[in-house]
Structure formats: structure tokens, C-alpha cells
Short mmCIF file of C-alpha atoms in Angstrom, two decimals:
data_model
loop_
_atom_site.label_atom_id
_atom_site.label_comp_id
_atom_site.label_asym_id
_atom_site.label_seq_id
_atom_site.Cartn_x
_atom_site.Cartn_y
_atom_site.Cartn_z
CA UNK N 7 -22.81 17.11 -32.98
CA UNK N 8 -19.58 19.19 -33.71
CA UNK N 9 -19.79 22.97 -35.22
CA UNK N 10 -18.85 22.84 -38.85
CA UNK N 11 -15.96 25.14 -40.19
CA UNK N 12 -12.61 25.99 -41.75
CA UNK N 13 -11.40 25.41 -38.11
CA UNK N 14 -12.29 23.12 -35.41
CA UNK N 15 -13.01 25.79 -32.87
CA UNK N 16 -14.87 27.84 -35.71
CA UNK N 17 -18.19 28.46 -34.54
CA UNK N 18 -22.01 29.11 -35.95
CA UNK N 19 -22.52 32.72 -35.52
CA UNK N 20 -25.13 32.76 -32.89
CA UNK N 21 -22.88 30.52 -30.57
CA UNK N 22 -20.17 31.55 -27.83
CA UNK N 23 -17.24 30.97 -29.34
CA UNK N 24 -15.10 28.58 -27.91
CA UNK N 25 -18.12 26.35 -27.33
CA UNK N 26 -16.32 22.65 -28.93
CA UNK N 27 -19.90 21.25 -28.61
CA UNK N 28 -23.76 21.66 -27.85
CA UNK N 29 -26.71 18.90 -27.05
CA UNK N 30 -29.70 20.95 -26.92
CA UNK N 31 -29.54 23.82 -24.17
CA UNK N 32 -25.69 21.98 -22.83
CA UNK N 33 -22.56 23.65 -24.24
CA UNK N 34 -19.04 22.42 -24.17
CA UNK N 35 -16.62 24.67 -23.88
CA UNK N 36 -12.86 25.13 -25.08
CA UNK N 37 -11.96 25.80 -21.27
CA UNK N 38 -13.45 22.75 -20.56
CA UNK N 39 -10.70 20.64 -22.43
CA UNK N 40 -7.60 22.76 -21.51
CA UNK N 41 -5.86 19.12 -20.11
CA UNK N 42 -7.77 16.71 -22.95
CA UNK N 43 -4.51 18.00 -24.91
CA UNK N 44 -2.40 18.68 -22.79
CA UNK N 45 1.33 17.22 -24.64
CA UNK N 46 -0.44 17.21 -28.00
CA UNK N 47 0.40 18.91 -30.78
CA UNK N 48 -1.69 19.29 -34.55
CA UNK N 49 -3.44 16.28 -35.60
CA UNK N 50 -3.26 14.50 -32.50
CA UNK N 51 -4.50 17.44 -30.66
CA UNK N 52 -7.65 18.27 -32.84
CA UNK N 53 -8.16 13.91 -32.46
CA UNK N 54 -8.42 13.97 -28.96
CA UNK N 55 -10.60 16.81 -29.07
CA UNK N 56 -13.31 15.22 -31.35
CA UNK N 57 -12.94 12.13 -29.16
CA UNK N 58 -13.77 13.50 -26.38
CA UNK N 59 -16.57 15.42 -28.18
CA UNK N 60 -18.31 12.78 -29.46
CA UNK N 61 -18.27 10.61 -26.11
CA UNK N 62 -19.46 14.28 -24.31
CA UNK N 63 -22.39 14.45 -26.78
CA UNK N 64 -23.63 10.61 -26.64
CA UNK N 65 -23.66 10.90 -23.00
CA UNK N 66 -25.85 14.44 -23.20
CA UNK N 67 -28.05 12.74 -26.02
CA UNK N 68 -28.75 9.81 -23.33
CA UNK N 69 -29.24 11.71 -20.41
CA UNK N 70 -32.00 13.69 -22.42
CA UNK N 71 -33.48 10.57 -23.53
CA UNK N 72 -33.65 9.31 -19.65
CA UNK N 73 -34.73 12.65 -18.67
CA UNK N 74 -37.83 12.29 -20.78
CA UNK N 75 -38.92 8.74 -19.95
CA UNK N 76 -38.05 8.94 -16.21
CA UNK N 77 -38.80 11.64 -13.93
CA UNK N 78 -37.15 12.76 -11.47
CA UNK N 79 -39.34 11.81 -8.21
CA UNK N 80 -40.46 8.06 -9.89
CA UNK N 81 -36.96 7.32 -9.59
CA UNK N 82 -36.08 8.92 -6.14
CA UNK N 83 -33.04 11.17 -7.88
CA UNK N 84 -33.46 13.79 -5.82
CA UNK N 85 -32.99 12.50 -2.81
CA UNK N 86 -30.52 9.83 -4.23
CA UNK N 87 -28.52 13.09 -5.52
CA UNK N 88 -28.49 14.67 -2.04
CA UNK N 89 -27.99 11.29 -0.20
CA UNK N 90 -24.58 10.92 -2.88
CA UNK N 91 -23.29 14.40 -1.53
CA UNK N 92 -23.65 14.23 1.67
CA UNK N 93 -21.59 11.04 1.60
CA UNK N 94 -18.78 12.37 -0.55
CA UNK N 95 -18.72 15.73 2.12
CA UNK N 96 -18.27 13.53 4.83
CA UNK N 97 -16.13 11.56 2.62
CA UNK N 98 -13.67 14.09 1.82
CA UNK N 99 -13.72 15.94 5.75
CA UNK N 100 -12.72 12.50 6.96
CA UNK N 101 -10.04 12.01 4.21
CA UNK N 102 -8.59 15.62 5.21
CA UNK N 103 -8.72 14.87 9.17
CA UNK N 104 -6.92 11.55 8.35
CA UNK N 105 -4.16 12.81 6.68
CA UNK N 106 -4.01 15.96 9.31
CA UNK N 107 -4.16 14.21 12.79
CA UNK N 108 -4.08 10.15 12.32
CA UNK N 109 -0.39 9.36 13.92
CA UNK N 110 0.94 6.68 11.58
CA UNK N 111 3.98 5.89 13.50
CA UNK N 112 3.90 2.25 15.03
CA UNK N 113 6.15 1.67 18.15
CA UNK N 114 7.98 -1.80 18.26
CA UNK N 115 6.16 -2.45 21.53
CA UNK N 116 2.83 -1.48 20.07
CA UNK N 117 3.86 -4.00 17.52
CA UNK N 118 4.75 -7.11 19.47
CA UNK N 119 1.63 -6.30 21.70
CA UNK N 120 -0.62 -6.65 19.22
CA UNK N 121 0.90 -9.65 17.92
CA UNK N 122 0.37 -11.48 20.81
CA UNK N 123 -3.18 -10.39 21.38
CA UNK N 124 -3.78 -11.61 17.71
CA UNK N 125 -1.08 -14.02 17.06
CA UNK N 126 -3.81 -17.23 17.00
CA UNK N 127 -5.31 -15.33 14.13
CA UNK N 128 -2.70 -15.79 11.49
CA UNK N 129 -2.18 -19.30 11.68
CA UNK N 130 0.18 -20.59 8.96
CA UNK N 131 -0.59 -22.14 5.90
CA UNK N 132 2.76 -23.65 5.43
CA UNK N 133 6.05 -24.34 7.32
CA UNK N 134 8.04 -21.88 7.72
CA UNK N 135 11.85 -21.41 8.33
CA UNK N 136 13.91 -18.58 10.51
CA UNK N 137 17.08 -17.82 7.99
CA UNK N 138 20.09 -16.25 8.76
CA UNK N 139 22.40 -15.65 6.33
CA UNK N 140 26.21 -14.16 4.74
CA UNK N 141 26.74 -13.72 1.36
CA UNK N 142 30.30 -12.94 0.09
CA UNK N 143 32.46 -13.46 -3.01
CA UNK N 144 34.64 -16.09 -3.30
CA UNK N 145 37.75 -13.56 -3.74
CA UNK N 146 36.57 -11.48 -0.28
CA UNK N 147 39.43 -10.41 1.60
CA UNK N 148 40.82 -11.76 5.04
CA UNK N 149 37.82 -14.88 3.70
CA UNK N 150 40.08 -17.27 6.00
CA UNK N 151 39.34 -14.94 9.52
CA UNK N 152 35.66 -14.46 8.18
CA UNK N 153 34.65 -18.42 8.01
CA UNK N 154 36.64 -18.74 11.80
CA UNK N 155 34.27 -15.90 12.97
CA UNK N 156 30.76 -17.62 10.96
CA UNK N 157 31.25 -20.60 12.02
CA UNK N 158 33.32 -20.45 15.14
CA UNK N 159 32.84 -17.60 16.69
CA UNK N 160 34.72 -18.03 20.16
CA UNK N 161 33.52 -14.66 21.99
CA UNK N 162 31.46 -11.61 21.40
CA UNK N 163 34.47 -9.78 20.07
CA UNK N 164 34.11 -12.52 17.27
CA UNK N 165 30.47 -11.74 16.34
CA UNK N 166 31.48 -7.99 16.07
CA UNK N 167 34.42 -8.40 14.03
CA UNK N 168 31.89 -10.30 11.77
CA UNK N 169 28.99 -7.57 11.84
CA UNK N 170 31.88 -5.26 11.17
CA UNK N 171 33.19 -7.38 7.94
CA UNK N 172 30.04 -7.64 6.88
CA UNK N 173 29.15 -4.53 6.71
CA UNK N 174 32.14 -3.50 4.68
CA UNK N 175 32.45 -6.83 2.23
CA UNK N 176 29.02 -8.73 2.29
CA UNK N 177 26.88 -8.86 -1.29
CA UNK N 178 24.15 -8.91 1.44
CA UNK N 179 23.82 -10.37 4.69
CA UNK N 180 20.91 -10.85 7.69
CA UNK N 181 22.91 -11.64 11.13
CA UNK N 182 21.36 -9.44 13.61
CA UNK N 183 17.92 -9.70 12.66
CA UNK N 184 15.99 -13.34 11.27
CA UNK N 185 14.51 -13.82 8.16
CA UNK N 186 11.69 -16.35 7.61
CA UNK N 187 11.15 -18.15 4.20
CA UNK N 188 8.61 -20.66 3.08
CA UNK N 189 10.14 -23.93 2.50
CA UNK N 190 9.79 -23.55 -1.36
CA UNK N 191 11.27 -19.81 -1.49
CA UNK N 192 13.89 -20.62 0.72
CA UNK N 193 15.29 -23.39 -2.06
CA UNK N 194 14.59 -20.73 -4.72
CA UNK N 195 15.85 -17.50 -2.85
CA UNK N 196 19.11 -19.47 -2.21
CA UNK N 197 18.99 -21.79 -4.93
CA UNK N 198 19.39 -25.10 -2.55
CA UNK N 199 18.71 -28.47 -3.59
CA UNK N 200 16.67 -30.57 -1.18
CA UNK N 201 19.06 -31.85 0.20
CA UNK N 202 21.21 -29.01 1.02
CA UNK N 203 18.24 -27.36 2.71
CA UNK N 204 17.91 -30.38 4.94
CA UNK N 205 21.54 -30.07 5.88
CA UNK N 206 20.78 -26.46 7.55
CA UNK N 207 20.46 -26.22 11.40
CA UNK N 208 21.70 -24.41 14.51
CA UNK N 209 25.29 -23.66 13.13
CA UNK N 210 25.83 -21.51 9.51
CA UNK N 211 26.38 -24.24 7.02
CA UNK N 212 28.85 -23.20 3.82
CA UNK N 213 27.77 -23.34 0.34
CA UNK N 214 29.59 -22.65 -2.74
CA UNK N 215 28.08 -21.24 -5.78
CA UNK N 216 30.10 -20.21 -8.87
CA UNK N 217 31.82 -16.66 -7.48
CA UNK N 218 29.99 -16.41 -4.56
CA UNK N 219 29.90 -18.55 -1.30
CA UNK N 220 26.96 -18.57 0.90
CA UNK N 221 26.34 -19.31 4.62
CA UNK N 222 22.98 -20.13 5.74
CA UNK N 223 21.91 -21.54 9.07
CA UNK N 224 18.21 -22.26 10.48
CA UNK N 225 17.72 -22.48 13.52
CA UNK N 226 13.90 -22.70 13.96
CA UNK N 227 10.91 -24.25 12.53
CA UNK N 228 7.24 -23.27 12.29
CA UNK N 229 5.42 -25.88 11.36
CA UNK N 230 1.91 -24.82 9.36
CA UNK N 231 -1.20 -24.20 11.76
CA UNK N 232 1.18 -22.89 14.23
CA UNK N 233 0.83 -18.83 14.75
CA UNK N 234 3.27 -17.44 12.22
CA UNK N 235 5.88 -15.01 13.45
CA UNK N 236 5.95 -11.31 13.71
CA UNK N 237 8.14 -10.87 10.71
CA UNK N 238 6.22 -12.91 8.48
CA UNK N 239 2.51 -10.49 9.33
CA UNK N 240 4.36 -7.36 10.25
CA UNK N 241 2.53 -5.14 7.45
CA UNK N 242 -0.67 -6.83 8.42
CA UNK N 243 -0.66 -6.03 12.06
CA UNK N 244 0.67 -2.26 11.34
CA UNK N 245 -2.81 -1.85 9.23
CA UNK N 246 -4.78 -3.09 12.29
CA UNK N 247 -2.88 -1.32 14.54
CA UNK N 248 -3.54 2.57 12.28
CA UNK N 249 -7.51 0.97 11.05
CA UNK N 250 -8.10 0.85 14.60
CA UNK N 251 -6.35 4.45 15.62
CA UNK N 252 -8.26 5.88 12.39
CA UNK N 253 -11.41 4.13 13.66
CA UNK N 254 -11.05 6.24 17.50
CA UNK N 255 -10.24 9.44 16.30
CA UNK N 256 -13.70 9.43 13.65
CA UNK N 257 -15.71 8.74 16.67
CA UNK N 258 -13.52 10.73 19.11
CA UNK N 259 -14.15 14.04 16.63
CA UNK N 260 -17.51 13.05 16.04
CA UNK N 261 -18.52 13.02 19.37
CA UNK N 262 -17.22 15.96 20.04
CA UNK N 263 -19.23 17.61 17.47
CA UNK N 264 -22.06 16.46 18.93
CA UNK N 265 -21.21 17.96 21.93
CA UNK N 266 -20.48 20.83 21.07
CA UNK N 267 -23.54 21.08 19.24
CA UNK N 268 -25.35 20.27 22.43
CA UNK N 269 -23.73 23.02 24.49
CA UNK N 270 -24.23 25.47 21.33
CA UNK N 271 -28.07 24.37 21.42
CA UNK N 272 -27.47 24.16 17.67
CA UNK N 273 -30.14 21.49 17.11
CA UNK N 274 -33.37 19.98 18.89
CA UNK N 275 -35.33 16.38 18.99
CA UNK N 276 -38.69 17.20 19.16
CA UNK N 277 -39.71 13.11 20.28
CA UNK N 278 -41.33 13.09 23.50
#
């Protein structure tokens, strides 16, 4: 039902005029669609208007058509209506005290003791393997002092002349820290044959590749239907961990409501 005219937004004479629209006593309104067009220009614009027009006035035309074949207490809308928001109010007050108190900050030892609370629940599907790992290019300087300290380190002073090489030289690297691959993204992460991947151990194992040489070692093995490590469930445990926070400070606040509601005398049971 658009308004005829030389103009889109011309309107019949007895009508407000920047009403776009009207289904019976319901009026659209040119305020109404300020962001409809919002990075439009001519054609496009007046399109998007009469768009969303004509999907405004089906939906009004239905409703009416609903309004007059159902009433409102046959169907329960009422109380449906008030039922719908007073769930969205508490909705949105426990959205805002989420995002205002809820600490989201995990400690490491928060972390690891949740783990091994829960460890037995996150059982593996697969084997896994604990990867560390150097990569370099082929034409990386002092390359000669680097494999002595990778693969025969003789003191600590070794291992931090490597982190320190690393750092400075290394495409990317994981020394300090494990990393722990499936079996199949290990061969594609590294791009290992079989064989190669059954060559990997305690001790870094070299491997050339084009411009680039790798060193890989592995020094454990999950096997599947063992607990999988930290690393691998990190993310999930953190969401248990702040679920679980979120979870105690709903019914901390809530109870304290009550409370205070109590001491206020703001409400009475009248159950005997």
C-alpha cells in the first residue's frame, strides 16, 4: 500500500507527511527508515525504501488478519506477551551485570586445577603427539653453532644461546613450551612422510625442505582414550572455569536481592 505521487515521500493530503506507509490505523514513518538507506544514494535508495515497505505492509495486513480470527485471551497473548518481557528484562540486567562484574581472567593454577579435577572427561579420540620444534632457513647465519646447540646441547648456557638465536633468526619456533598435534596434522603441519614421522623421538631430528630446514623432536605420546593434555582443551576448560564464575555471581546477586527485599519488607507470602 504505498502513497501515490510525483515523489516517493509525496503524501495524500489528509496524511502526516513523512508517513512512507499505512495498513489501516498503522503508519510508517520516514523517521522510521533513517538507517534502511543509510550508504544509498537515488535509485537504490528509493528501492530499498519500497522494499522495506512492502514487507512492513504484508506483515501489518497479516497481523490484522490474525487479529480478527484469534483473540487475544483464546490464545493466551497476553500473558505470553508479559511472560516474553519479563524474560528479556532479566535478560538484558544479567547481560549488563556480566559484562560489569564477571572477572574473566583465568590464573594458570586455576587452570591446571581444573584440569585435573576434569581431566577423565576429555578423553581422546585419537593419538596425540607433544611437538617441539625450530624452523630456520637454510642460509641462517652461525647455522653450524645452531645444529651443535639443537641437537647437542652440552649445558644450560647451550639451550639459552639457542632460545636467544631463535628468537632473532627462527621462521617460527616452539622450544620452551610443547605443542601437541594429531597424528594426521602433524604429517600435514610439517609436511612429513610416514616414515619421517616415525623417525621422531626424544632428541630434535633434522629435516630438509627446499630453503628451509626443520627440527622436530617428540618426545611423548598420548595414545586415544587416554585424558588429553591441558594444551590440547585449554579453551574448553577456560569456558567452564568463567560458566561456572558467571553461574555464582547470578545467584550470589540474586540472593542478595532477596534479602534485601526481606529486610526492606518489600514483599509478603500470604501461605499459611
Amino acid at each position: 500500500m504505498f502513497l501515490a505521487g510525483c515523489s516517493f515521500f509525496k503524501k495524500k493530503k489528509d496524511v502526516d507527511k513523512d508517513v512512507i506507509a499505512q495498513v489501516n490505523d498503522n503508519y510508517l514513518y520516514a523517521s522510521d527508515l533513517q538507517n534502511v538507506t543509510k550508504g544509498l544514494k537515488g535509485a537504490d535508495s528509493v528501492a530499498a525504501l519500497k522494499s522495506y515497505a512492502e514487507t512492513w505492509v504484508r506483515k501489518k495486513l497479516l497481523l490484522a488478519k490474525a487479529a480478527e480470527n484469534i483473540t487475544e485471551d483464546d490464545a493466551g497473548i497476553t500473558q505470553k506477551i508479559e511472560d516474553y518481557r519479563e524474560s528479556l528484562l532479566l535478560y538484558e540486567y544479567e547481560k549488563a551485570l556480566i559484562n560489569q562484574k564477571l572477572d574473566t581472567a583465568v590464573r594458570e593454577q586455576e587452570l591446571n586445577d581444573w584440569y585435573e579435577k576434569m581431566k577423565d572427561n576429555f578423553l581422546l579420540e585419537d593419538d596425540v603427539y607433544q611437538v617441539y620444534y625450530i624452523k630456520l632457513k637454510k642460509d641462517a647465519p652461525q647455522l653450524k653453532d645452531a645444529r651443535q646447540w639443537i641437537t647437542k646441547p652440552r649445558d644450560e648456557e647451550d639451550n639459552r644461546k639457542l632460545l636467544g638465536y631463535c628468537k632473532e633468526f627462527a621462521i617460527s619456533y616452539s622450544i620452551d613450551k610443547p605443542m601437541w598435534f594429531t597424528g594426521d596434522n602433524l604429517l600435514k603441519t610439517f609436511s612429513l612422510s610416514n616414515f619421517e614421522m616415525g623417525q621422531l623421538g626424544n632428541k630434535f631430528t633434522e629435516f630438509s625442505r627446499s630453503d628451509e630446514i626443520w627440527f622436530i623432536k617428540s618426545p611423548e605420546i598420548k595414545k586415544k582414550g587416554e585424558p588429553s593434555p591441558l594444551e590440547f582443551v585449554r579453551e574448553e576448560v577456560v569456558k567452564l572455569i568463567i560458566e561456572k564464575r558467571k553461574m555464582q555471581l547470578l545467584d550470589k546477586t540474586y540472593d542478595k536481592i532477596y534479602q534485601d527485599g526481606v529486610k526492606s519488607k518489600a514483599f509478603e507470602i500470604n501461605i499459611k
